[in-house]
PDB file of C-alpha atoms and ligand atoms in Angstrom:
ATOM      1  CA  UNK A1456      -8.537  38.995   1.243  1.00 43.00           C
ATOM      2  CA  UNK A1457      -9.233  38.490   4.848  1.00 48.00           C
ATOM      3  CA  UNK A1458     -12.891  38.729   5.724  1.00 53.00           C
ATOM      4  CA  UNK A1459     -13.841  40.165   8.869  1.00 58.00           C
ATOM      5  CA  UNK A1460     -16.898  38.694  10.623  1.00 55.00           C
ATOM      6  CA  UNK A1461     -19.108  40.752  12.430  1.00 58.00           C
ATOM      7  CA  UNK A1462     -19.966  40.589  16.053  1.00 64.00           C
ATOM      8  CA  UNK A1463     -20.146  36.935  17.514  1.00 74.00           C
ATOM      9  CA  UNK A1464     -21.859  35.358  20.683  1.00 80.00           C
ATOM     10  CA  UNK A1465     -20.218  33.618  22.971  1.00 80.00           C
ATOM     11  CA  UNK A1466     -21.416  30.563  25.190  1.00 82.00           C
ATOM     12  CA  UNK A1467     -18.752  29.529  27.984  1.00 81.00           C
ATOM     13  CA  UNK A1468     -20.537  26.479  29.903  1.00 80.00           C
ATOM     14  CA  UNK A1469     -20.605  27.274  33.328  1.00 73.00           C
ATOM     15  CA  UNK A1470     -19.976  30.864  33.086  1.00 74.00           C
ATOM     16  CA  UNK A1471     -22.977  32.466  31.893  1.00 70.00           C
ATOM     17  CA  UNK A1472     -22.587  35.587  30.238  1.00 70.00           C
ATOM     18  CA  UNK A1473     -18.694  35.692  30.317  1.00 74.00           C
ATOM     19  CA  UNK A1474     -16.799  36.696  27.021  1.00 74.00           C
ATOM     20  CA  UNK A1475     -14.013  37.214  27.612  1.00 78.00           C
ATOM     21  CA  UNK A1476     -10.609  34.249  29.058  1.00 81.00           C
ATOM     22  CA  UNK A1477      -7.662  35.571  31.065  1.00 88.00           C
ATOM     23  CA  UNK A1478      -4.466  36.496  29.213  1.00 92.00           C
ATOM     24  CA  UNK A1479      -2.955  33.711  31.401  1.00 94.00           C
ATOM     25  CA  UNK A1480      -4.299  30.797  30.336  1.00 94.00           C
ATOM     26  CA  UNK A1481      -2.660  27.990  29.318  1.00 95.00           C
ATOM     27  CA  UNK A1482      -4.000  27.501  25.908  1.00 95.00           C
ATOM     28  CA  UNK A1483      -4.270  31.147  24.516  1.00 94.00           C
ATOM     29  CA  UNK A1484      -0.006  31.159  26.198  1.00 95.00           C
ATOM     30  CA  UNK A1485       0.452  27.662  24.908  1.00 96.00           C
ATOM     31  CA  UNK A1486      -1.861  26.467  21.606  1.00 96.00           C
ATOM     32  CA  UNK A1487      -3.851  23.684  24.164  1.00 97.00           C
ATOM     33  CA  UNK A1488      -7.194  24.237  23.017  1.00 98.00           C
ATOM     34  CA  UNK A1489      -8.918  21.629  20.593  1.00 98.00           C
ATOM     35  CA  UNK A1490     -12.074  22.776  18.866  1.00 98.00           C
ATOM     36  CA  UNK A1491     -14.363  22.365  15.969  1.00 98.00           C
ATOM     37  CA  UNK A1492     -16.371  24.083  13.237  1.00 98.00           C
ATOM     38  CA  UNK A1493     -19.864  23.913  12.494  1.00 98.00           C
ATOM     39  CA  UNK A1494     -22.098  25.426   9.963  1.00 97.00           C
ATOM     40  CA  UNK A1495     -25.878  26.055  10.520  1.00 96.00           C
ATOM     41  CA  UNK A1496     -27.958  27.572   7.377  1.00 95.00           C
ATOM     42  CA  UNK A1497     -30.364  29.246   7.208  1.00 93.00           C
ATOM     43  CA  UNK A1498     -34.215  28.060   6.262  1.00 91.00           C
ATOM     44  CA  UNK A1499     -37.548  29.397   5.462  1.00 89.00           C
ATOM     45  CA  UNK A1500     -38.059  26.654   8.881  1.00 86.00           C
ATOM     46  CA  UNK A1501     -35.414  28.067  10.701  1.00 89.00           C
ATOM     47  CA  UNK A1502     -31.908  27.296  11.036  1.00 93.00           C
ATOM     48  CA  UNK A1503     -29.743  23.421  10.260  1.00 95.00           C
ATOM     49  CA  UNK A1504     -27.056  22.376  11.502  1.00 97.00           C
ATOM     50  CA  UNK A1505     -25.151  20.653   9.310  1.00 97.00           C
ATOM     51  CA  UNK A1506     -24.040  17.397  10.042  1.00 97.00           C
ATOM     52  CA  UNK A1507     -23.374  18.261  13.661  1.00 97.00           C
ATOM     53  CA  UNK A1508     -23.353  14.837  15.261  1.00 97.00           C
ATOM     54  CA  UNK A1509     -19.901  14.062  13.337  1.00 98.00           C
ATOM     55  CA  UNK A1510     -17.879  17.589  14.394  1.00 98.00           C
ATOM     56  CA  UNK A1511     -19.002  17.008  18.175  1.00 98.00           C
ATOM     57  CA  UNK A1512     -17.466  13.173  17.924  1.00 98.00           C
ATOM     58  CA  UNK A1513     -14.266  14.912  16.160  1.00 98.00           C
ATOM     59  CA  UNK A1514     -14.235  17.363  18.786  1.00 98.00           C
ATOM     60  CA  UNK A1515     -14.326  14.598  21.335  1.00 98.00           C
ATOM     61  CA  UNK A1516     -12.105  12.644  19.511  1.00 98.00           C
ATOM     62  CA  UNK A1517      -9.443  15.524  19.147  1.00 98.00           C
ATOM     63  CA  UNK A1518      -9.735  15.797  22.989  1.00 98.00           C
ATOM     64  CA  UNK A1519      -8.909  11.866  23.576  1.00 98.00           C
ATOM     65  CA  UNK A1520      -6.009  11.680  21.390  1.00 98.00           C
ATOM     66  CA  UNK A1521      -4.644  15.086  23.076  1.00 97.00           C
ATOM     67  CA  UNK A1522      -4.711  12.876  26.347  1.00 97.00           C
ATOM     68  CA  UNK A1523      -7.393  16.217  27.710  1.00 97.00           C
ATOM     69  CA  UNK A1524      -9.883  15.180  30.311  1.00 96.00           C
ATOM     70  CA  UNK A1525     -12.477  17.028  31.026  1.00 95.00           C
ATOM     71  CA  UNK A1526     -16.866  16.656  31.956  1.00 94.00           C
ATOM     72  CA  UNK A1527     -18.712  16.472  29.203  1.00 95.00           C
ATOM     73  CA  UNK A1528     -20.489  14.146  27.122  1.00 96.00           C
ATOM     74  CA  UNK A1529     -21.677  13.575  23.137  1.00 97.00           C
ATOM     75  CA  UNK A1530     -24.675  15.417  24.745  1.00 96.00           C
ATOM     76  CA  UNK A1531     -23.760  17.766  26.953  1.00 95.00           C
ATOM     77  CA  UNK A1532     -21.822  19.176  24.013  1.00 96.00           C
ATOM     78  CA  UNK A1533     -24.051  18.889  21.330  1.00 96.00           C
ATOM     79  CA  UNK A1534     -26.512  20.648  23.659  1.00 94.00           C
ATOM     80  CA  UNK A1535     -24.473  23.659  23.870  1.00 94.00           C
ATOM     81  CA  UNK A1536     -24.049  24.028  20.200  1.00 95.00           C
ATOM     82  CA  UNK A1537     -27.558  23.719  19.658  1.00 95.00           C
ATOM     83  CA  UNK A1538     -28.725  26.011  22.122  1.00 92.00           C
ATOM     84  CA  UNK A1539     -25.455  28.722  20.833  1.00 92.00           C
ATOM     85  CA  UNK A1540     -26.710  28.107  17.168  1.00 93.00           C
ATOM     86  CA  UNK A1541     -29.853  29.479  18.210  1.00 92.00           C
ATOM     87  CA  UNK A1542     -28.748  32.695  18.778  1.00 90.00           C
ATOM     88  CA  UNK A1543     -28.313  34.021  15.081  1.00 90.00           C
ATOM     89  CA  UNK A1544     -31.374  33.124  12.731  1.00 89.00           C
ATOM     90  CA  UNK A1545     -28.903  33.591   9.684  1.00 91.00           C
ATOM     91  CA  UNK A1546     -26.343  31.444   8.520  1.00 94.00           C
ATOM     92  CA  UNK A1547     -23.851  31.024  10.678  1.00 95.00           C
ATOM     93  CA  UNK A1548     -20.047  29.374  12.215  1.00 96.00           C
ATOM     94  CA  UNK A1549     -20.451  27.439  15.630  1.00 96.00           C
ATOM     95  CA  UNK A1550     -17.242  26.119  16.574  1.00 96.00           C
ATOM     96  CA  UNK A1551     -17.176  24.692  20.594  1.00 96.00           C
ATOM     97  CA  UNK A1552     -13.847  25.190  21.737  1.00 96.00           C
ATOM     98  CA  UNK A1553     -12.265  22.893  24.937  1.00 97.00           C
ATOM     99  CA  UNK A1554      -9.997  25.649  26.483  1.00 96.00           C
ATOM    100  CA  UNK A1555      -7.569  25.530  29.290  1.00 95.00           C
ATOM    101  CA  UNK A1556      -8.017  29.037  31.667  1.00 92.00           C
ATOM    102  CA  UNK A1557      -5.094  27.892  33.866  1.00 89.00           C
ATOM    103  CA  UNK A1558      -3.003  30.332  33.899  1.00 91.00           C
ATOM    104  CA  UNK A1559      -0.423  27.179  34.300  1.00 89.00           C
ATOM    105  CA  UNK A1560       2.861  27.211  32.168  1.00 89.00           C
ATOM    106  CA  UNK A1561       3.052  23.496  31.851  1.00 93.00           C
ATOM    107  CA  UNK A1562       2.305  21.063  28.651  1.00 94.00           C
ATOM    108  CA  UNK A1563       1.284  18.281  30.661  1.00 95.00           C
ATOM    109  CA  UNK A1564      -2.558  18.559  29.782  1.00 95.00           C
ATOM    110  CA  UNK A1565      -3.522  16.751  32.561  1.00 92.00           C
ATOM    111  CA  UNK A1566      -3.001  19.045  34.908  1.00 89.00           C
ATOM    112  CA  UNK A1567      -5.668  21.527  33.417  1.00 94.00           C
ATOM    113  CA  UNK A1568      -8.686  21.881  33.890  1.00 94.00           C
ATOM    114  CA  UNK A1569     -10.588  22.209  30.496  1.00 95.00           C
ATOM    115  CA  UNK A1570     -13.776  24.815  29.930  1.00 94.00           C
ATOM    116  CA  UNK A1571     -16.192  24.294  27.213  1.00 95.00           C
ATOM    117  CA  UNK A1572     -17.592  27.339  25.034  1.00 93.00           C
ATOM    118  CA  UNK A1573     -18.744  27.645  22.064  1.00 94.00           C
ATOM    119  CA  UNK A1574     -18.359  30.882  19.857  1.00 93.00           C
ATOM    120  CA  UNK A1575     -20.899  31.576  16.797  1.00 94.00           C
ATOM    121  CA  UNK A1576     -19.913  34.062  14.432  1.00 93.00           C
ATOM    122  CA  UNK A1577     -22.452  35.126  11.564  1.00 93.00           C
ATOM    123  CA  UNK A1578     -21.285  34.392   8.483  1.00 91.00           C
ATOM    124  CA  UNK A1579     -22.327  35.716   5.174  1.00 85.00           C
ATOM    125  CA  UNK A1580     -23.443  33.127   2.056  1.00 77.00           C
ATOM    126  CA  UNK A1581     -20.761  32.455  -0.252  1.00 75.00           C
ATOM    127  CA  UNK A1582     -19.456  34.455  -3.509  1.00 80.00           C
ATOM    128  CA  UNK A1583     -17.760  31.589  -5.425  1.00 79.00           C
ATOM    129  CA  UNK A1584     -14.936  33.140  -6.685  1.00 89.00           C
ATOM    130  CA  UNK A1585     -11.589  31.114  -7.771  1.00 97.00           C
ATOM    131  CA  UNK A1586      -8.618  31.274  -5.952  1.00 98.00           C
ATOM    132  CA  UNK A1587      -5.211  30.817  -7.004  1.00 98.00           C
ATOM    133  CA  UNK A1588      -3.133  29.457  -4.598  1.00 98.00           C
ATOM    134  CA  UNK A1589       1.159  28.259  -4.908  1.00 98.00           C
ATOM    135  CA  UNK A1590       2.557  24.812  -3.190  1.00 98.00           C
ATOM    136  CA  UNK A1591       3.901  26.059   0.081  1.00 98.00           C
ATOM    137  CA  UNK A1592       7.486  25.080   0.907  1.00 98.00           C
ATOM    138  CA  UNK A1593       5.677  25.023   4.242  1.00 98.00           C
ATOM    139  CA  UNK A1594       4.608  21.431   4.849  1.00 98.00           C
ATOM    140  CA  UNK A1595       2.460  19.367   7.153  1.00 98.00           C
ATOM    141  CA  UNK A1596       3.063  18.264  10.763  1.00 96.00           C
ATOM    142  CA  UNK A1597       4.748  15.210  10.108  1.00 96.00           C
ATOM    143  CA  UNK A1598       1.783  12.447  11.795  1.00 95.00           C
ATOM    144  CA  UNK A1599       5.006  11.045  14.074  1.00 95.00           C
ATOM    145  CA  UNK A1600       5.139  14.973  15.305  1.00 95.00           C
ATOM    146  CA  UNK A1601       1.451  15.893  15.360  1.00 96.00           C
ATOM    147  CA  UNK A1602      -1.671  13.712  14.946  1.00 97.00           C
ATOM    148  CA  UNK A1603      -3.211  15.276  11.696  1.00 96.00           C
ATOM    149  CA  UNK A1604      -6.727  14.181  11.985  1.00 96.00           C
ATOM    150  CA  UNK A1605      -6.577  16.107  15.542  1.00 98.00           C
ATOM    151  CA  UNK A1606      -7.854  20.484  15.302  1.00 98.00           C
ATOM    152  CA  UNK A1607      -6.000  21.850  17.986  1.00 98.00           C
ATOM    153  CA  UNK A1608      -5.797  25.817  17.905  1.00 97.00           C
ATOM    154  CA  UNK A1609      -1.651  25.101  17.777  1.00 96.00           C
ATOM    155  CA  UNK A1610      -1.735  23.191  14.733  1.00 95.00           C
ATOM    156  CA  UNK A1611      -2.739  26.402  13.323  1.00 96.00           C
ATOM    157  CA  UNK A1612       0.178  28.352  13.787  1.00 96.00           C
ATOM    158  CA  UNK A1613       1.709  25.804  10.939  1.00 95.00           C
ATOM    159  CA  UNK A1614      -1.665  26.603   8.408  1.00 97.00           C
ATOM    160  CA  UNK A1615      -1.030  30.650   8.865  1.00 98.00           C
ATOM    161  CA  UNK A1616       3.246  30.222   7.853  1.00 98.00           C
ATOM    162  CA  UNK A1617       1.741  29.006   4.668  1.00 98.00           C
ATOM    163  CA  UNK A1618      -1.201  30.703   4.179  1.00 98.00           C
ATOM    164  CA  UNK A1619       0.894  33.703   4.995  1.00 98.00           C
ATOM    165  CA  UNK A1620       3.390  33.228   2.995  1.00 98.00           C
ATOM    166  CA  UNK A1621       1.587  32.741   0.568  1.00 98.00           C
ATOM    167  CA  UNK A1622      -0.309  35.325   0.684  1.00 98.00           C
ATOM    168  CA  UNK A1623       2.663  37.736   0.963  1.00 98.00           C
ATOM    169  CA  UNK A1624       3.095  36.735  -2.277  1.00 98.00           C
ATOM    170  CA  UNK A1625      -0.328  37.498  -3.904  1.00 98.00           C
ATOM    171  CA  UNK A1626      -1.726  34.024  -3.794  1.00 98.00           C
ATOM    172  CA  UNK A1627      -5.587  33.356  -1.915  1.00 97.00           C
ATOM    173  CA  UNK A1628      -3.984  30.127  -0.386  1.00 98.00           C
ATOM    174  CA  UNK A1629      -1.623  27.205  -0.334  1.00 98.00           C
ATOM    175  CA  UNK A1630      -0.826  23.605  -1.202  1.00 98.00           C
ATOM    176  CA  UNK A1631       0.985  21.954   1.555  1.00 98.00           C
ATOM    177  CA  UNK A1632       2.728  18.393   0.528  1.00 98.00           C
ATOM    178  CA  UNK A1633       3.626  16.057   3.253  1.00 98.00           C
ATOM    179  CA  UNK A1634       6.661  16.030   4.792  1.00 98.00           C
ATOM    180  CA  UNK A1635       7.687  12.462   4.160  1.00 97.00           C
ATOM    181  CA  UNK A1636       6.204  11.972   1.056  1.00 98.00           C
ATOM    182  CA  UNK A1637       6.788  15.173  -0.870  1.00 98.00           C
ATOM    183  CA  UNK A1638       3.022  14.801  -1.698  1.00 98.00           C
ATOM    184  CA  UNK A1639      -0.430  16.713  -2.190  1.00 98.00           C
ATOM    185  CA  UNK A1640      -1.719  16.415   1.203  1.00 98.00           C
ATOM    186  CA  UNK A1641      -4.504  19.829   1.459  1.00 98.00           C
ATOM    187  CA  UNK A1642      -4.576  23.842   1.616  1.00 98.00           C
ATOM    188  CA  UNK A1643      -3.710  25.132   4.755  1.00 98.00           C
ATOM    189  CA  UNK A1644      -7.754  25.179   6.314  1.00 97.00           C
ATOM    190  CA  UNK A1645      -9.284  22.762   3.386  1.00 98.00           C
ATOM    191  CA  UNK A1646      -8.969  19.578   1.588  1.00 98.00           C
ATOM    192  CA  UNK A1647      -8.251  19.350  -1.899  1.00 98.00           C
ATOM    193  CA  UNK A1648     -10.310  17.724  -5.568  1.00 99.00           C
ATOM    194  CA  UNK A1649      -8.733  16.939  -8.596  1.00 98.00           C
ATOM    195  CA  UNK A1650     -11.041  16.783 -11.488  1.00 98.00           C
ATOM    196  CA  UNK A1651      -9.622  14.587 -14.616  1.00 98.00           C
ATOM    197  CA  UNK A1652     -12.908  14.207 -16.411  1.00 95.00           C
ATOM    198  CA  UNK A1653     -15.838  12.721 -14.462  1.00 96.00           C
ATOM    199  CA  UNK A1654     -13.564  11.555 -12.029  1.00 98.00           C
ATOM    200  CA  UNK A1655     -12.246  12.315  -8.688  1.00 98.00           C
ATOM    201  CA  UNK A1656      -9.170  12.298  -6.767  1.00 98.00           C
ATOM    202  CA  UNK A1657      -8.390  13.444  -3.548  1.00 98.00           C
ATOM    203  CA  UNK A1658      -5.317  12.287  -1.073  1.00 98.00           C
ATOM    204  CA  UNK A1659      -5.391   9.159   1.048  1.00 98.00           C
ATOM    205  CA  UNK A1660      -5.436  10.083   5.117  1.00 97.00           C
ATOM    206  CA  UNK A1661      -2.114   8.549   4.625  1.00 96.00           C
ATOM    207  CA  UNK A1662      -0.659  11.269   3.729  1.00 97.00           C
ATOM    208  CA  UNK A1663      -0.539  14.286   6.679  1.00 97.00           C
ATOM    209  CA  UNK A1664      -4.161  16.535   6.324  1.00 98.00           C
ATOM    210  CA  UNK A1665      -7.073  16.379   8.123  1.00 98.00           C
ATOM    211  CA  UNK A1666      -9.450  14.117   6.589  1.00 97.00           C
ATOM    212  CA  UNK A1667     -12.888  16.670   6.789  1.00 98.00           C
ATOM    213  CA  UNK A1668     -16.035  16.346   7.000  1.00 98.00           C
ATOM    214  CA  UNK A1669     -16.677  18.528   4.267  1.00 98.00           C
ATOM    215  CA  UNK A1670     -14.327  15.806   1.917  1.00 98.00           C
ATOM    216  CA  UNK A1671     -16.554  13.578   3.087  1.00 98.00           C
ATOM    217  CA  UNK A1672     -19.707  14.427   2.197  1.00 98.00           C
ATOM    218  CA  UNK A1673     -18.079  15.495  -1.000  1.00 98.00           C
ATOM    219  CA  UNK A1674     -17.003  11.976  -1.837  1.00 98.00           C
ATOM    220  CA  UNK A1675     -20.874  10.352  -0.628  1.00 97.00           C
ATOM    221  CA  UNK A1676     -22.380  13.153  -2.692  1.00 97.00           C
ATOM    222  CA  UNK A1677     -20.067  12.031  -5.910  1.00 98.00           C
ATOM    223  CA  UNK A1678     -21.630   8.130  -4.902  1.00 96.00           C
ATOM    224  CA  UNK A1679     -24.740   9.211  -5.640  1.00 95.00           C
ATOM    225  CA  UNK A1680     -24.605  11.512  -8.473  1.00 97.00           C
ATOM    226  CA  UNK A1681     -22.190   8.412 -10.419  1.00 97.00           C
ATOM    227  CA  UNK A1682     -19.205  10.627 -10.238  1.00 98.00           C
ATOM    228  CA  UNK A1683     -16.578   8.458  -9.342  1.00 98.00           C
ATOM    229  CA  UNK A1684     -13.938   9.361  -7.189  1.00 98.00           C
ATOM    230  CA  UNK A1685     -10.969   7.506  -5.852  1.00 97.00           C
ATOM    231  CA  UNK A1686      -8.992   9.067  -2.606  1.00 98.00           C
ATOM    232  CA  UNK A1687      -5.239   7.878  -3.188  1.00 98.00           C
ATOM    233  CA  UNK A1688      -1.609   9.746  -3.563  1.00 98.00           C
ATOM    234  CA  UNK A1689      -1.383  12.504  -5.614  1.00 98.00           C
ATOM    235  CA  UNK A1690       1.792  14.160  -6.990  1.00 98.00           C
ATOM    236  CA  UNK A1691       2.465  17.639  -7.235  1.00 98.00           C
ATOM    237  CA  UNK A1692       2.739  16.896 -11.261  1.00 97.00           C
ATOM    238  CA  UNK A1693      -1.180  15.640 -11.057  1.00 98.00           C
ATOM    239  CA  UNK A1694      -2.143  19.625 -10.713  1.00 98.00           C
ATOM    240  CA  UNK A1695      -0.474  19.634 -14.372  1.00 97.00           C
ATOM    241  CA  UNK A1696      -2.919  17.130 -15.723  1.00 96.00           C
ATOM    242  CA  UNK A1697      -5.358  17.966 -13.455  1.00 98.00           C
ATOM    243  CA  UNK A1698      -8.768  19.334 -15.897  1.00 98.00           C
ATOM    244  CA  UNK A1699     -10.516  21.023 -12.395  1.00 98.00           C
ATOM    245  CA  UNK A1700      -9.147  21.684  -9.283  1.00 98.00           C
ATOM    246  CA  UNK A1701     -11.591  22.555  -5.930  1.00 98.00           C
ATOM    247  CA  UNK A1702     -10.752  22.929  -2.224  1.00 98.00           C
ATOM    248  CA  UNK A1703     -13.451  21.979   0.685  1.00 98.00           C
ATOM    249  CA  UNK A1704     -14.358  22.648   4.149  1.00 97.00           C
ATOM    250  CA  UNK A1705     -16.813  23.844   6.696  1.00 97.00           C
ATOM    251  CA  UNK A1706     -16.171  27.697   7.052  1.00 94.00           C
ATOM    252  CA  UNK A1707     -15.194  27.934   3.079  1.00 93.00           C
ATOM    253  CA  UNK A1708     -17.529  25.779   2.003  1.00 96.00           C
ATOM    254  CA  UNK A1709     -16.586  24.177  -2.392  1.00 97.00           C
ATOM    255  CA  UNK A1710     -14.209  26.491  -3.491  1.00 97.00           C
ATOM    256  CA  UNK A1711     -12.906  26.146  -7.255  1.00 98.00           C
ATOM    257  CA  UNK A1712      -9.444  26.818  -7.788  1.00 98.00           C
ATOM    258  CA  UNK A1713      -8.353  28.731 -11.123  1.00 98.00           C
ATOM    259  CA  UNK A1714      -4.958  28.495 -10.758  1.00 98.00           C
ATOM    260  CA  UNK A1715      -2.248  26.902  -8.610  1.00 98.00           C
ATOM    261  CA  UNK A1716       0.968  28.208  -9.875  1.00 98.00           C
ATOM    262  CA  UNK A1717       1.455  28.202 -13.710  1.00 97.00           C
ATOM    263  CA  UNK A1718      -1.058  25.655 -14.009  1.00 98.00           C
ATOM    264  CA  UNK A1719      -4.294  27.540 -15.022  1.00 98.00           C
ATOM    265  CA  UNK A1720      -8.202  25.584 -14.685  1.00 98.00           C
ATOM    266  CA  UNK A1721     -12.317  26.631 -15.764  1.00 97.00           C
ATOM    267  CA  UNK A1722     -13.282  27.970 -12.393  1.00 97.00           C
ATOM    268  CA  UNK A1723     -15.777  26.731 -11.465  1.00 96.00           C
ATOM    269  CA  UNK A1724     -15.222  23.356 -13.920  1.00 97.00           C
ATOM    270  CA  UNK A1725     -18.980  21.018 -14.837  1.00 98.00           C
ATOM    271  CA  UNK A1726     -17.660  18.700 -12.117  1.00 98.00           C
ATOM    272  CA  UNK A1727     -17.573  21.563  -9.390  1.00 98.00           C
ATOM    273  CA  UNK A1728     -20.575  23.124 -10.922  1.00 97.00           C
ATOM    274  CA  UNK A1729     -22.495  20.036 -10.309  1.00 98.00           C
ATOM    275  CA  UNK A1730     -21.124  19.048  -6.789  1.00 98.00           C
ATOM    276  CA  UNK A1731     -21.613  22.457  -5.722  1.00 97.00           C
ATOM    277  CA  UNK A1732     -25.422  22.079  -6.792  1.00 97.00           C
ATOM    278  CA  UNK A1733     -25.778  18.702  -4.754  1.00 97.00           C
ATOM    279  CA  UNK A1734     -23.905  20.282  -1.600  1.00 97.00           C
ATOM    280  CA  UNK A1735     -25.857  23.334  -1.528  1.00 95.00           C
ATOM    281  CA  UNK A1736     -28.987  20.812  -1.933  1.00 95.00           C
ATOM    282  CA  UNK A1737     -27.715  19.108   0.953  1.00 96.00           C
ATOM    283  CA  UNK A1738     -26.872  21.671   3.676  1.00 95.00           C
ATOM    284  CA  UNK A1739     -30.427  23.193   3.328  1.00 92.00           C
ATOM    285  CA  UNK A1740     -32.035  20.103   3.698  1.00 90.00           C
ATOM    286  CA  UNK A1741     -33.591  19.413   0.527  1.00 89.00           C
ATOM    287  CA  UNK A1742     -31.533  15.989   0.272  1.00 84.00           C
ATOM    288  CA  UNK A1743     -32.374  15.125   3.776  1.00 64.00           C
ATOM    289  CA  UNK A1744     -33.150  11.541   3.340  1.00 71.00           C
ATOM    290  CA  UNK A1745     -29.431  11.555   4.950  1.00 79.00           C
ATOM    291  CA  UNK A1746     -30.008  12.739   7.989  1.00 87.00           C
ATOM    292  CA  UNK A1747     -27.609  15.384   8.064  1.00 94.00           C
ATOM    293  CA  UNK A1748     -29.233  18.780   8.755  1.00 94.00           C
ATOM    294  CA  UNK A1749     -30.920  19.042  12.535  1.00 93.00           C
ATOM    295  CA  UNK A1750     -33.126  21.773  13.393  1.00 93.00           C
ATOM    296  CA  UNK A1751     -31.692  23.882  15.665  1.00 91.00           C
ATOM    297  CA  UNK A1752     -34.924  23.554  17.620  1.00 80.00           C
ATOM    298  CA  UNK A1753     -34.998  19.774  17.169  1.00 56.00           C
ATOM    299  CA  UNK A1754     -31.198  18.244  19.152  1.00 47.00           C
ATOM    300  CA  UNK A1755     -33.097  15.032  19.738  1.00 48.00           C
ATOM    301  CA  UNK A1756     -32.859  13.948  16.010  1.00 45.00           C
ATOM    302  CA  UNK A1757     -29.580  14.181  16.138  1.00 48.00           C
ATOM    303  CA  UNK A1758     -28.269  10.009  15.757  1.00 44.00           C
ATOM    304  CA  UNK A1759     -24.532   8.996  17.905  1.00 44.00           C
TER     305      UNK A1759
HETATM  306  N1  PMP B2270      -7.465  20.524   6.749  1.00 68.20           N
HETATM  307  C1  PMP B2270      -7.487  21.525   7.913  1.00 68.20           C
HETATM  308  C2  PMP B2270      -6.080  21.712   8.211  1.00 68.20           C
HETATM  309  C3  PMP B2270      -8.665  21.980   8.003  1.00 68.20           C
HETATM  310  O1  PMP B2270      -8.779  23.247   9.349  1.00 68.20           O
HETATM  311  C4  PMP B2270      -9.922  21.825   7.652  1.00 68.20           C
HETATM  312  C5  PMP B2270     -10.744  23.153   8.291  1.00 68.20           C
HETATM  313  N2  PMP B2270     -11.310  22.133   9.547  1.00 68.20           N
HETATM  314  C6  PMP B2270     -10.220  21.196   6.786  1.00 68.20           C
HETATM  315  C7  PMP B2270      -8.583  20.683   6.492  1.00 68.20           C
HETATM  316  C8  PMP B2270     -12.093  20.871   6.074  1.00 68.20           C
HETATM  317  O2  PMP B2270     -12.455  20.132   6.782  1.00 68.20           O
HETATM  318  P1  PMP B2270     -13.755  19.693   7.338  1.00 68.20           P
HETATM  319  O3  PMP B2270     -14.761  19.877   6.564  1.00 68.20           O
HETATM  320  O4  PMP B2270     -14.295  18.855   8.342  1.00 68.20           O
HETATM  321  O5  PMP B2270     -14.382  21.470   8.008  1.00 68.20           O
END
């Protein structure tokens, strides 16, 4: 199912009030923007951003890895994220993007001037619905073709082809394999976890995958709950032996998987349910000893 979000807010640094970008701009024409996605959760004391420092750091690292030059520091990006998030009082998804407006048709990123923009979408609370997945014939790009930890708009065409193919066959999403090893890498815009008994297994970053911040959150929560967790090689056949499977991502949070092709799982299963409850406590600040939640009214609390 496609969820279309209601109207969003745009904040372009240095271009106040602007909501549009030139059609000929390099990032639109060639997919050369880098971005990140951050959730803000409504609480009685106002919205909390979840792990914004990690997301901003990843955005800047994506730019750096691709050789994108720009003038924004960690503090500048964070300040714009916080300002943008403050425009919504409910749950929202906040997306800082570094993109090139120049109508330049080359692909040498050093020739481009990048702009920082932040888009904020109000997002409804998630409904827990088991996802039906298929293993996609479309694999992730090889790490020797594109750095998997970089979030660039262009690489989302790789996710789009697998997701579209899966959707046309009646599935909600697809598992994509590493192009070299043929092992499980990730879903199209989320990471994958398998549960066996009370033990978690998730593909290691040697496969072509984006090691997500939600994935990291789940690994840390599992440790605090006494659930053993392991990052390692995951063969497609391991899906046959799993007791539960679930996905993790900033926008979708934790999603129980009801089936992967003909393999079926209880969804939500007991380990998922335990982790999902801890995740909810974490994102709404009830576990904030961890320093993960930052009120939009107080950006000074963010550690570097
Ligand atoms: N893999 C891909 C390809 C993604 O786009 C995302 C979403 N950012 C993830 C994994 C999950 O990452 P995160 O938990 O940091 O959102």
